[in-house]
Coordinates of C-alpha atoms in Angstrom, one line a residue:
Chain A
M376 CA -15.5 14.4 -35.6
N377 CA -16.2 14.0 -31.9
N378 CA -14.1 16.0 -29.5
P379 CA -11.1 13.8 -28.2
L380 CA -11.4 12.5 -24.6
V381 CA -7.8 13.5 -24.0
A382 CA -5.7 15.8 -26.1
I383 CA -2.0 15.7 -25.6
Q384 CA 0.2 18.4 -27.2
N385 CA 3.9 18.8 -27.4
L386 CA 4.4 16.8 -24.3
S387 CA 7.8 16.2 -22.7
V388 CA 8.3 14.2 -19.6
G389 CA 11.3 13.0 -17.6
Y390 CA 12.8 11.7 -14.4
Q391 CA 15.4 14.1 -12.7
T392 CA 17.5 15.1 -15.6
Q393 CA 16.6 12.5 -18.1
K394 CA 14.0 13.0 -20.7
V395 CA 11.8 9.9 -21.3
L396 CA 9.1 11.3 -23.6
E397 CA 9.8 14.2 -26.2
N398 CA 7.4 16.3 -28.0
V399 CA 4.5 13.9 -28.0
T400 CA 1.3 14.9 -29.6
F401 CA -1.7 12.5 -29.4
E402 CA -5.3 12.4 -29.1
I403 CA -7.5 9.8 -27.7
A404 CA -10.9 9.7 -29.6
P405 CA -14.1 8.3 -28.0
N406 CA -14.5 4.5 -28.7
D407 CA -10.8 4.2 -30.1
F408 CA -9.0 1.1 -28.9
V409 CA -5.3 2.2 -29.0
G410 CA -2.4 -0.3 -28.6
V411 CA 0.6 1.3 -27.2
I412 CA 3.7 -0.6 -28.3
G413 CA 7.4 0.1 -28.0
P414 CA 10.7 -1.3 -26.6
N415 CA 11.3 -1.5 -23.0
G416 CA 12.3 1.7 -21.4
G417 CA 10.7 3.5 -24.5
G418 CA 8.2 5.4 -22.3
K419 CA 5.0 3.4 -22.6
T420 CA 4.3 3.3 -18.9
T421 CA 5.5 6.9 -18.5
L422 CA 3.1 7.9 -21.1
I423 CA 0.1 6.5 -19.3
R424 CA 1.2 7.5 -15.9
T425 CA 1.5 11.1 -17.2
I426 CA -2.1 10.9 -18.7
L427 CA -3.2 9.6 -15.3
G428 CA -1.6 12.6 -13.6
L429 CA 0.9 10.4 -11.5
I430 CA 4.0 12.1 -13.0
P431 CA 4.4 15.9 -13.5
Y432 CA 5.3 16.8 -17.1
W433 CA 8.0 19.2 -18.3
E434 CA 6.6 20.8 -21.3
G435 CA 3.5 20.9 -23.4
S436 CA -0.2 20.4 -22.3
I437 CA -2.7 17.7 -21.6
R438 CA -6.4 18.8 -22.0
Y439 CA -9.0 16.4 -20.6
H440 CA -12.7 16.4 -22.0
I441 CA -13.5 13.7 -19.4
K442 CA -13.8 13.7 -15.6
S443 CA -10.8 12.2 -13.9
S444 CA -13.2 10.0 -12.0
K445 CA -14.2 8.5 -15.4
I446 CA -10.9 7.0 -16.1
G447 CA -10.3 3.4 -15.3
Y448 CA -6.8 2.2 -14.6
L449 CA -5.3 -1.2 -14.5
P450 CA -1.6 -1.0 -13.4
Q451 CA 1.0 -3.6 -13.9
I452 CA 0.4 -6.2 -11.3
N453 CA 4.1 -6.7 -10.3
P454 CA 4.3 -3.7 -7.9
I455 CA 1.1 -4.9 -6.0
D456 CA 2.0 -5.9 -2.6
K457 CA 0.8 -9.7 -2.3
D458 CA 1.1 -9.7 1.4
F459 CA -1.4 -6.8 2.0
P460 CA -4.4 -7.9 4.1
I461 CA -7.2 -7.0 1.8
S462 CA -10.0 -9.1 0.2
V463 CA -10.6 -9.3 -3.5
F464 CA -14.1 -7.8 -2.9
D465 CA -12.4 -4.8 -1.2
V466 CA -10.0 -4.5 -4.0
V467 CA -12.7 -4.2 -6.6
L468 CA -14.7 -1.7 -4.3
S469 CA -11.5 0.4 -4.1
G470 CA -12.2 1.3 -7.7
L471 CA -14.3 4.0 -6.3
A472 CA -11.7 5.5 -4.1
G473 CA -11.6 8.7 -6.0
K474 CA -15.4 9.1 -6.3
K475 CA -16.0 8.4 -2.6
G476 CA -13.0 10.4 -1.2
L477 CA -12.8 10.4 2.6
W478 CA -16.5 11.0 3.6
K479 CA -18.8 9.4 1.2
K480 CA -20.2 6.0 2.3
F481 CA -20.3 2.9 0.1
N482 CA -24.0 2.0 -0.5
P483 CA -25.6 -1.3 -1.3
D484 CA -25.6 -0.5 -5.1
D485 CA -21.8 0.0 -5.1
K486 CA -21.5 -3.4 -3.5
I487 CA -24.0 -5.2 -6.0
Y488 CA -22.1 -3.6 -8.9
A489 CA -18.9 -4.9 -7.5
L490 CA -20.3 -8.4 -7.2
S491 CA -21.6 -8.2 -10.7
L492 CA -18.1 -7.3 -12.0
L493 CA -16.8 -10.2 -10.2
E494 CA -19.4 -12.5 -11.6
Q495 CA -18.7 -11.3 -15.3
A496 CA -15.0 -12.0 -14.7
G497 CA -15.7 -15.4 -13.4
I498 CA -14.0 -14.9 -10.0
I499 CA -17.1 -14.3 -7.8
H500 CA -16.1 -17.5 -5.8
L501 CA -12.9 -15.8 -4.8
K502 CA -14.4 -12.5 -3.5
N503 CA -13.4 -13.3 0.2
K504 CA -9.9 -14.4 -0.6
S505 CA -7.1 -12.2 0.2
I506 CA -5.6 -10.7 -2.9
G507 CA -2.3 -12.3 -2.6
R508 CA -3.7 -15.7 -2.8
L509 CA -4.8 -15.4 -6.4
S510 CA -2.9 -16.6 -9.4
G511 CA -1.6 -14.1 -11.9
G512 CA -4.6 -14.4 -14.2
Q513 CA -7.1 -14.2 -11.4
M514 CA -5.4 -11.1 -10.1
Q515 CA -5.6 -9.4 -13.5
R516 CA -9.3 -10.0 -13.5
A517 CA -9.9 -8.5 -10.1
L518 CA -7.8 -5.5 -11.1
L519 CA -9.8 -5.1 -14.2
C520 CA -12.8 -5.3 -12.1
R521 CA -11.4 -2.5 -10.0
A522 CA -10.7 -0.3 -13.1
L523 CA -14.2 -0.8 -14.3
M524 CA -15.9 0.0 -11.0
N525 CA -16.2 3.7 -11.8
Q526 CA -17.9 3.0 -15.1
P527 CA -15.1 4.7 -17.1
E528 CA -15.3 6.5 -20.4
L529 CA -11.6 5.8 -20.8
L530 CA -9.9 2.6 -19.7
I531 CA -6.1 2.6 -19.5
L532 CA -4.6 -0.8 -19.2
D533 CA -0.9 -1.5 -18.5
E534 CA 0.2 -4.9 -19.7
P535 CA -3.1 -6.7 -19.0
S536 CA -2.0 -9.9 -20.5
T537 CA 1.1 -10.7 -18.4
F538 CA 0.9 -13.7 -16.1
V539 CA -2.1 -14.8 -18.0
D540 CA -2.9 -18.2 -19.6
N541 CA -4.1 -18.4 -23.3
Q542 CA -7.7 -19.3 -22.2
F543 CA -8.0 -16.1 -20.2
E544 CA -6.2 -13.9 -22.7
H545 CA -8.9 -14.9 -25.2
E546 CA -11.7 -14.2 -22.7
L547 CA -10.0 -10.9 -21.8
F548 CA -10.0 -9.7 -25.3
G549 CA -13.5 -10.7 -25.9
W550 CA -14.5 -8.7 -22.8
L551 CA -12.5 -5.7 -23.8
K552 CA -14.1 -5.8 -27.3
S553 CA -17.6 -5.4 -25.8
L554 CA -16.4 -2.9 -23.3
N555 CA -15.1 -0.9 -26.2
Q556 CA -18.5 -0.2 -27.5
N557 CA -19.1 2.1 -24.4
M558 CA -15.5 3.4 -23.7
A559 CA -12.2 4.3 -25.3
I560 CA -9.3 1.9 -24.4
L561 CA -5.7 2.6 -24.2
M562 CA -3.7 -0.6 -23.8
V563 CA 0.1 -0.9 -23.2
S564 CA 1.7 -4.2 -24.3
H565 CA 4.9 -5.5 -25.3
D566 CA 3.1 -8.4 -27.0
L567 CA 2.6 -7.2 -30.6
G568 CA 0.7 -10.3 -31.7
I569 CA -2.1 -9.5 -29.1
I570 CA -2.1 -5.9 -29.9
S571 CA -2.2 -6.2 -33.6
S572 CA -5.3 -8.4 -33.8
H573 CA -7.4 -6.7 -31.2
V574 CA -6.9 -3.0 -31.4
K575 CA -8.2 -0.4 -33.8
T576 CA -5.2 1.9 -33.8
I577 CA -1.5 1.8 -32.8
A578 CA 0.7 4.2 -30.9
C579 CA 4.5 3.2 -31.0
V580 CA 6.3 4.9 -28.2
N581 CA 10.0 5.1 -28.1
R582 CA 10.8 8.4 -26.8
K583 CA 8.8 10.0 -29.4
L584 CA 5.3 8.8 -30.4
H585 CA 3.9 7.7 -33.7
Y586 CA 0.3 7.1 -34.2
H587 CA -1.2 4.8 -36.9
Q588 CA -4.8 5.1 -37.8
S589 CA -4.9 1.3 -38.4
N590 CA -3.8 -1.8 -36.7
K591 CA -1.6 -3.1 -39.4
I592 CA 2.1 -2.7 -38.8
T593 CA 4.6 -2.7 -41.7
Q594 CA 8.3 -3.2 -41.7
E595 CA 8.9 0.3 -43.0
Q596 CA 7.1 1.9 -40.2
L597 CA 8.9 -0.1 -37.5
T598 CA 12.4 0.6 -39.1
H599 CA 11.5 4.2 -39.6
Y600 CA 10.3 4.6 -36.1
N601 CA 13.1 2.5 -34.6
C602 CA 10.7 0.0 -32.9
P603 CA 12.6 -3.2 -32.5
I604 CA 9.8 -5.5 -31.9
K605 CA 8.3 -8.6 -33.6
L606 CA 6.2 -8.1 -36.8
I607 CA 2.8 -9.5 -37.3
T608 CA 0.8 -9.9 -40.3
H609 CA -2.8 -11.0 -40.9
G610 CA -3.8 -14.2 -42.8
E611 CA -6.0 -17.2 -42.8
V612 CA -4.0 -18.9 -40.1
P613 CA -2.8 -16.8 -37.3
H614 CA 1.0 -16.5 -37.7
Q615 CA 4.0 -14.3 -37.0
V616 CA 6.7 -13.1 -39.2
L617 CA 9.9 -12.0 -37.2
A618 CA 11.6 -8.9 -38.2
P619 CA 14.9 -9.8 -40.0
H620 CA 18.1 -10.1 -38.0
K621 CA 20.5 -7.3 -38.1
L622 CA 23.9 -8.1 -39.9
Chain B
M1235 CA -6.0 -15.4 43.4
Q1236 CA -6.1 -13.2 46.5
A1237 CA -2.5 -12.2 45.6
I1238 CA -3.7 -10.8 42.3
I1239 CA -6.6 -8.9 43.9
D1240 CA -4.2 -7.4 46.5
L1241 CA -1.9 -6.2 43.7
F1242 CA -4.7 -4.1 42.3
S1243 CA -4.9 -2.3 45.6
Y1244 CA -1.7 -0.4 44.6
T1245 CA -2.3 2.7 42.4
F1246 CA 0.6 2.1 40.2
I1247 CA -0.5 -1.5 39.5
N1248 CA -3.9 0.0 38.4
H1249 CA -2.2 2.6 36.3
A1250 CA 0.1 0.0 34.6
F1251 CA -3.1 -2.1 33.8
M1252 CA -4.8 0.9 32.2
A1253 CA -1.6 1.9 30.5
A1254 CA -1.2 -1.6 28.9
L1255 CA -4.9 -1.6 27.8
L1256 CA -4.6 1.8 26.1
S1257 CA -1.3 1.2 24.6
S1258 CA -2.5 -2.1 23.3
I1259 CA -5.5 -0.3 21.6
I1260 CA -3.2 2.4 20.1
C1261 CA -0.4 0.2 18.9
G1262 CA -2.9 -2.6 17.7
V1263 CA -4.5 -0.2 15.4
L1264 CA -1.6 1.9 14.2
G1265 CA 0.7 -1.1 14.1
T1266 CA -1.5 -3.0 11.7
Y1267 CA -1.5 0.0 9.4
I1268 CA 2.4 0.2 9.8
V1269 CA 3.0 -3.5 9.3
S1270 CA 0.6 -3.6 6.2
K1271 CA 2.1 -0.7 4.5
R1272 CA 5.6 -1.8 5.3
M1273 CA 6.3 1.3 7.3
V1274 CA 8.2 -0.4 10.2
F1275 CA 11.4 1.3 9.4
I1276 CA 10.1 4.6 8.9
S1277 CA 8.3 4.3 12.3
G1278 CA 11.7 3.3 13.7
G1279 CA 13.2 6.5 12.4
I1280 CA 10.4 8.6 14.0
T1281 CA 10.8 6.8 17.4
H1282 CA 14.6 7.3 17.5
A1283 CA 14.3 10.9 16.2
S1284 CA 12.2 11.8 19.2
F1285 CA 15.1 11.0 21.5
G1286 CA 16.5 14.2 20.1
G1287 CA 13.5 16.1 21.3
I1288 CA 13.7 14.5 24.9
G1289 CA 17.3 15.6 25.2
M1290 CA 16.6 19.3 24.1
A1291 CA 13.6 19.4 26.4
F1292 CA 15.7 18.5 29.4
Y1293 CA 18.4 21.2 28.4
F1294 CA 15.7 24.0 28.1
G1295 CA 13.7 22.8 31.2
M1296 CA 10.6 21.7 29.2
P1297 CA 8.4 18.7 29.7
P1298 CA 10.4 15.9 28.0
F1299 CA 7.3 14.4 26.2
L1300 CA 6.6 17.8 24.7
G1301 CA 10.0 17.7 23.1
A1302 CA 9.5 14.3 21.9
T1303 CA 6.2 15.0 20.4
L1304 CA 7.7 18.1 18.6
F1305 CA 10.6 16.0 17.1
A1306 CA 8.5 12.9 16.4
M1307 CA 5.9 15.1 14.4
I1308 CA 8.6 17.2 12.6
S1309 CA 10.6 14.1 11.6
A1310 CA 7.3 12.3 10.6
L1311 CA 6.3 15.2 8.3
G1312 CA 9.9 15.4 6.9
I1313 CA 9.8 11.6 6.1
E1314 CA 6.5 11.8 4.4
W1315 CA 7.6 14.8 2.4
I1316 CA 10.9 13.1 1.2
S1317 CA 9.0 9.8 0.3
K1318 CA 6.4 11.9 -1.6
K1319 CA 9.2 13.5 -3.7
G1320 CA 10.5 9.9 -4.3
N1321 CA 13.7 10.9 -5.9
V1322 CA 16.0 10.7 -2.7
R1323 CA 17.0 7.3 -1.4
N1324 CA 14.3 7.0 1.2
D1325 CA 15.8 4.4 3.6
S1326 CA 19.1 6.4 3.8
S1327 CA 17.3 9.5 4.8
I1328 CA 15.5 7.6 7.5
G1329 CA 18.8 6.1 8.7
I1330 CA 20.4 9.5 8.9
L1331 CA 17.3 10.9 10.8
W1332 CA 17.4 7.9 13.1
S1333 CA 21.0 8.3 14.4
L1334 CA 21.0 12.1 14.2
G1335 CA 18.0 12.2 16.6
M1336 CA 19.8 9.8 19.0
A1337 CA 23.0 11.9 18.9
I1338 CA 21.3 15.2 19.5
G1339 CA 19.5 13.6 22.4
I1340 CA 22.6 12.3 24.0
I1341 CA 24.5 15.6 23.5
F1342 CA 21.8 17.7 25.0
V1343 CA 21.4 15.3 28.1
Y1344 CA 25.1 15.4 28.5
I1345 CA 25.4 19.3 28.5
T1346 CA 22.4 19.8 30.8
P1347 CA 23.8 21.0 34.1
G1348 CA 22.9 19.4 37.3
F1349 CA 21.3 16.0 37.5
T1350 CA 21.4 13.4 34.9
P1351 CA 17.9 12.0 34.1
N1352 CA 17.2 8.5 34.0
L1353 CA 17.9 7.7 30.5
M1354 CA 17.0 3.9 31.0
S1355 CA 13.4 4.7 31.6
Y1356 CA 13.2 6.6 28.2
L1357 CA 15.1 3.8 26.3
F1358 CA 13.4 1.0 27.9
G1359 CA 10.1 2.4 29.2
S1360 CA 8.6 2.4 32.6
I1361 CA 5.1 1.2 32.7
L1362 CA 5.0 1.3 36.5
T1363 CA 5.5 5.0 36.6
V1364 CA 2.8 6.2 34.4
S1365 CA 0.9 9.1 35.9
A1366 CA -2.8 9.7 35.8
S1367 CA -2.5 12.7 33.5
E1368 CA -0.4 10.5 31.1
L1369 CA -3.1 8.0 31.2
W1370 CA -5.8 10.6 30.3
V1371 CA -3.8 11.7 27.2
M1372 CA -3.3 8.2 26.2
A1373 CA -7.1 7.5 26.6
V1374 CA -7.9 10.5 24.4
L1375 CA -5.6 9.3 21.8
A1376 CA -6.8 5.8 21.9
A1377 CA -10.4 7.0 21.5
F1378 CA -9.4 9.3 18.7
V1379 CA -7.5 6.5 16.7
V1380 CA -10.4 4.0 17.2
I1381 CA -13.0 6.6 15.9
F1382 CA -10.6 7.7 13.1
F1383 CA -10.1 4.2 11.8
S1384 CA -13.9 3.5 12.1
V1385 CA -14.9 6.5 10.2
F1386 CA -12.2 6.4 7.5
Y1387 CA -11.7 2.5 7.4
R1388 CA -12.1 2.1 3.8
P1389 CA -10.2 5.1 2.4
I1390 CA -7.3 4.2 4.8
L1391 CA -7.4 0.5 3.6
F1392 CA -7.7 1.5 -0.1
F1393 CA -5.1 4.1 -0.2
A1394 CA -2.6 2.0 1.8
F1395 CA -3.1 -1.0 -0.6
D1396 CA -2.4 0.8 -3.8
E1397 CA -1.5 4.4 -3.5
G1398 CA -0.7 4.8 -7.1
F1399 CA -4.2 3.7 -8.1
A1400 CA -5.9 5.9 -5.6
K1401 CA -4.0 8.8 -6.8
S1402 CA -5.0 8.0 -10.4
Q1403 CA -8.5 8.4 -9.2
K1404 CA -7.5 11.8 -7.5
A1405 CA -8.4 10.6 -4.2
P1406 CA -7.0 12.7 -1.3
V1407 CA -4.1 10.3 -0.7
N1408 CA -1.5 12.9 0.4
F1409 CA -3.8 14.4 3.0
L1410 CA -4.5 11.1 4.5
N1411 CA -1.0 10.1 4.4
Y1412 CA 0.1 13.2 6.3
T1413 CA -2.7 12.7 8.9
M1414 CA -1.7 9.0 9.4
I1415 CA 2.0 9.8 9.8
L1416 CA 1.2 12.4 12.4
L1417 CA -1.0 10.0 14.3
I1418 CA 1.6 7.4 14.1
A1419 CA 4.2 10.0 15.5
L1420 CA 1.7 10.8 18.4
G1421 CA 1.2 7.0 19.0
I1422 CA 4.9 6.4 19.3
V1423 CA 5.4 9.2 21.7
M1424 CA 2.6 8.1 24.0
N1425 CA 4.1 4.6 24.0
I1426 CA 7.6 5.6 24.8
K1427 CA 6.6 5.9 28.3
V1428 CA 5.3 2.3 28.4
A1429 CA 7.7 0.5 26.2
G1430 CA 10.6 2.9 25.7
I1431 CA 12.3 4.2 22.5
I1432 CA 14.1 0.9 21.8
L1433 CA 11.2 -1.3 22.5
V1434 CA 8.1 0.6 21.2
M1435 CA 8.8 -0.9 17.6
S1436 CA 8.0 -4.3 19.0
M1437 CA 4.7 -3.2 20.3
L1438 CA 3.9 -1.9 16.7
T1439 CA 5.1 -5.0 15.0
L1440 CA 5.1 -8.2 17.0
P1441 CA 1.3 -8.5 18.0
Q1442 CA 0.5 -7.6 14.4
N1443 CA 2.7 -10.2 12.9
T1444 CA 1.4 -12.7 15.3
A1445 CA -2.2 -11.9 14.3
N1446 CA -1.3 -12.0 10.7
L1447 CA -0.3 -15.6 11.0
F1448 CA -4.0 -16.5 11.7
S1449 CA -5.8 -13.8 9.6
N1450 CA -5.4 -11.9 6.5
N1451 CA -8.3 -9.5 7.3
F1452 CA -7.3 -6.0 8.2
K1453 CA -9.9 -5.4 10.6
R1454 CA -9.4 -8.9 12.3
I1455 CA -5.7 -8.3 12.5
I1456 CA -6.3 -5.0 14.5
I1457 CA -8.7 -6.9 16.9
Y1458 CA -6.2 -9.9 17.4
S1459 CA -3.3 -7.6 17.7
I1460 CA -4.9 -5.6 20.6
V1461 CA -5.8 -8.8 22.4
I1462 CA -2.3 -10.3 21.9
S1463 CA -0.7 -7.0 22.9
F1464 CA -2.8 -6.7 26.0
V1465 CA -2.3 -10.4 27.2
G1466 CA 1.6 -10.2 26.3
T1467 CA 1.9 -7.0 28.2
M1468 CA 0.1 -8.3 31.3
A1469 CA 1.9 -11.6 31.2
G1470 CA 5.3 -9.6 30.8
L1471 CA 4.4 -7.3 33.7
A1472 CA 3.7 -10.3 35.9
G1473 CA 6.9 -12.0 34.8
S1474 CA 9.0 -8.9 35.5
F1475 CA 7.3 -8.8 38.9
W1476 CA 8.2 -12.3 40.0
L1477 CA 11.6 -12.6 38.4
G1478 CA 12.6 -9.0 39.3
I1479 CA 13.7 -8.0 35.7
P1480 CA 13.0 -4.6 33.8
T1481 CA 9.3 -4.3 32.7
G1482 CA 9.9 -3.0 29.2
A1483 CA 12.3 -5.9 28.2
A1484 CA 9.9 -8.5 29.9
I1485 CA 7.0 -7.4 27.9
I1486 CA 8.8 -7.5 24.6
F1487 CA 10.3 -10.7 25.5
T1488 CA 6.8 -12.2 26.2
L1489 CA 5.4 -10.8 22.9
S1490 CA 8.4 -12.2 20.9
F1491 CA 7.7 -15.6 22.7
I1492 CA 4.0 -15.4 21.8
F1493 CA 5.0 -14.8 18.2
F1494 CA 7.4 -17.6 17.9
L1495 CA 5.1 -20.0 19.7
A1496 CA 2.2 -19.0 17.3
K1497 CA 4.6 -19.5 14.4
L1498 CA 5.5 -23.0 15.7
I1499 CA 1.9 -24.0 16.2
K1500 CA 0.8 -22.9 12.8
M1501 CA 3.8 -24.7 11.2
V1502 CA 2.9 -28.1 12.9
Y1503 CA -0.7 -27.5 12.1
E1504 CA -0.1 -26.9 8.4
R1505 CA 2.2 -29.8 8.1
R1506 CA -0.4 -32.0 9.7
N1507 CA -3.0 -30.7 7.4
R1508 CA -0.9 -31.3 4.3
Q1509 CA -0.1 -34.8 5.5
S1510 CA -3.8 -35.7 6.0
N1511 CA -4.6 -34.1 2.6
E1512 CA -1.9 -36.4 1.0
Q1513 CA -3.3 -39.4 2.8
I1514 CA -6.8 -38.5 1.3
T1515 CA -5.4 -38.1 -2.1
D1516 CA -3.5 -41.3 -1.7
S1517 CA -6.6 -43.3 -0.8
V1518 CA -8.5 -41.7 -3.6
N1519 CA -5.8 -42.4 -6.1
G1520 CA -5.2 -45.8 -4.7

């Protein structure tokens, strides 16, 4: 068994006086592809922001067996300032913000790598556009390029499939699957359909965290863990089974 | 033409010209950062808080701009610290600082025995009375701001665009934020002499928003802002000369006029473009 990239133990996190996550114990193994599911307000985003060191935690510990400059991060695109005067190319380059700090210069190799990522994402023709001119799907691609800029060993994605059309969703998961051969991925999504068919393991976050070593979700698990979300089953034809209505 | 050349034989006109150039550079650079990062209200708070320092300096017999600098820097650091904590209503604290600074200033000016200083010149600026030593200080700050932005251009741009992401990469975001807010405080104080407390905000926002109409590139917005700011300031000065109105107000009026004119031109231009595009589509479809 390899060492986990990140080991979280008995973690509690909250804002002001309100506790959002309680007693979370969880490890991210190399090459795992974890789908983080759970109801809105259940603490999914809080969990990943805590792992990224953006929120201080109250209790417990997080141990990293990975350099912080080797964690790639794709935040939700809603808070991105669409009026900010910055080009798509510069946004991608900013993925090295931590590695370069204040003093280190960007060299030609960095720029070539940024262009190759834009090429892979199919948005190389948009490189000089300002970020706000992009559609939702194009912006997701640009932000994914930024997250990949530091050649991460752990890629953390917060709702990567919002504002994205079916065509790109398909491409995105194809891309993530090939990336997953070289890095662990932790992906938050409220869309269980997407998660279940692409990830290897599932973490259900609703104040507490429950980790499943498989990507199959059963009714009992959901009821037990109080995860009120849509249920997915596998079959010949992709289909969804909705959880029964409460009486 | 001769009349204009004659004007420059006056020292105060030369000084005003230099002051306009230097403050256009300082405000063009810092204002682009302020507008892009949506810090206009924060800058307004710092500007008005510095009036408290001016009032206290009068009372204690210190140079007013020393007081303004101290107050501006302390309030700048305070605002940055509060917004870093993030659990206080940020805009409310700025509003409190804004009005408290003004109140402290008025109180201390009022209880200062003897003469009453010309408050109008601090509120609305007096570009025609800028001294040589003040010009030197402005020149040093302008040079520093330009060099600082050239050296740290990418970190400044990247951290400002998405602070959360930069922090997730363990980039020195807080350090740069504190440095930037101190630089902004200094820039504001230096421009109080030119534009005054009430009007300095316009120097930091009007040229930048005008420039933003024509470019979405951070570097270009800076350069356009400097040009627009300088042209507007000189035109405003000329107007104030010939119409006999206060300089600060005339400058801001000119800058606003340029902004609305630019916006109008852009609207007409875009409408015409759209119409010609529609005609092309029509002829293709037809």
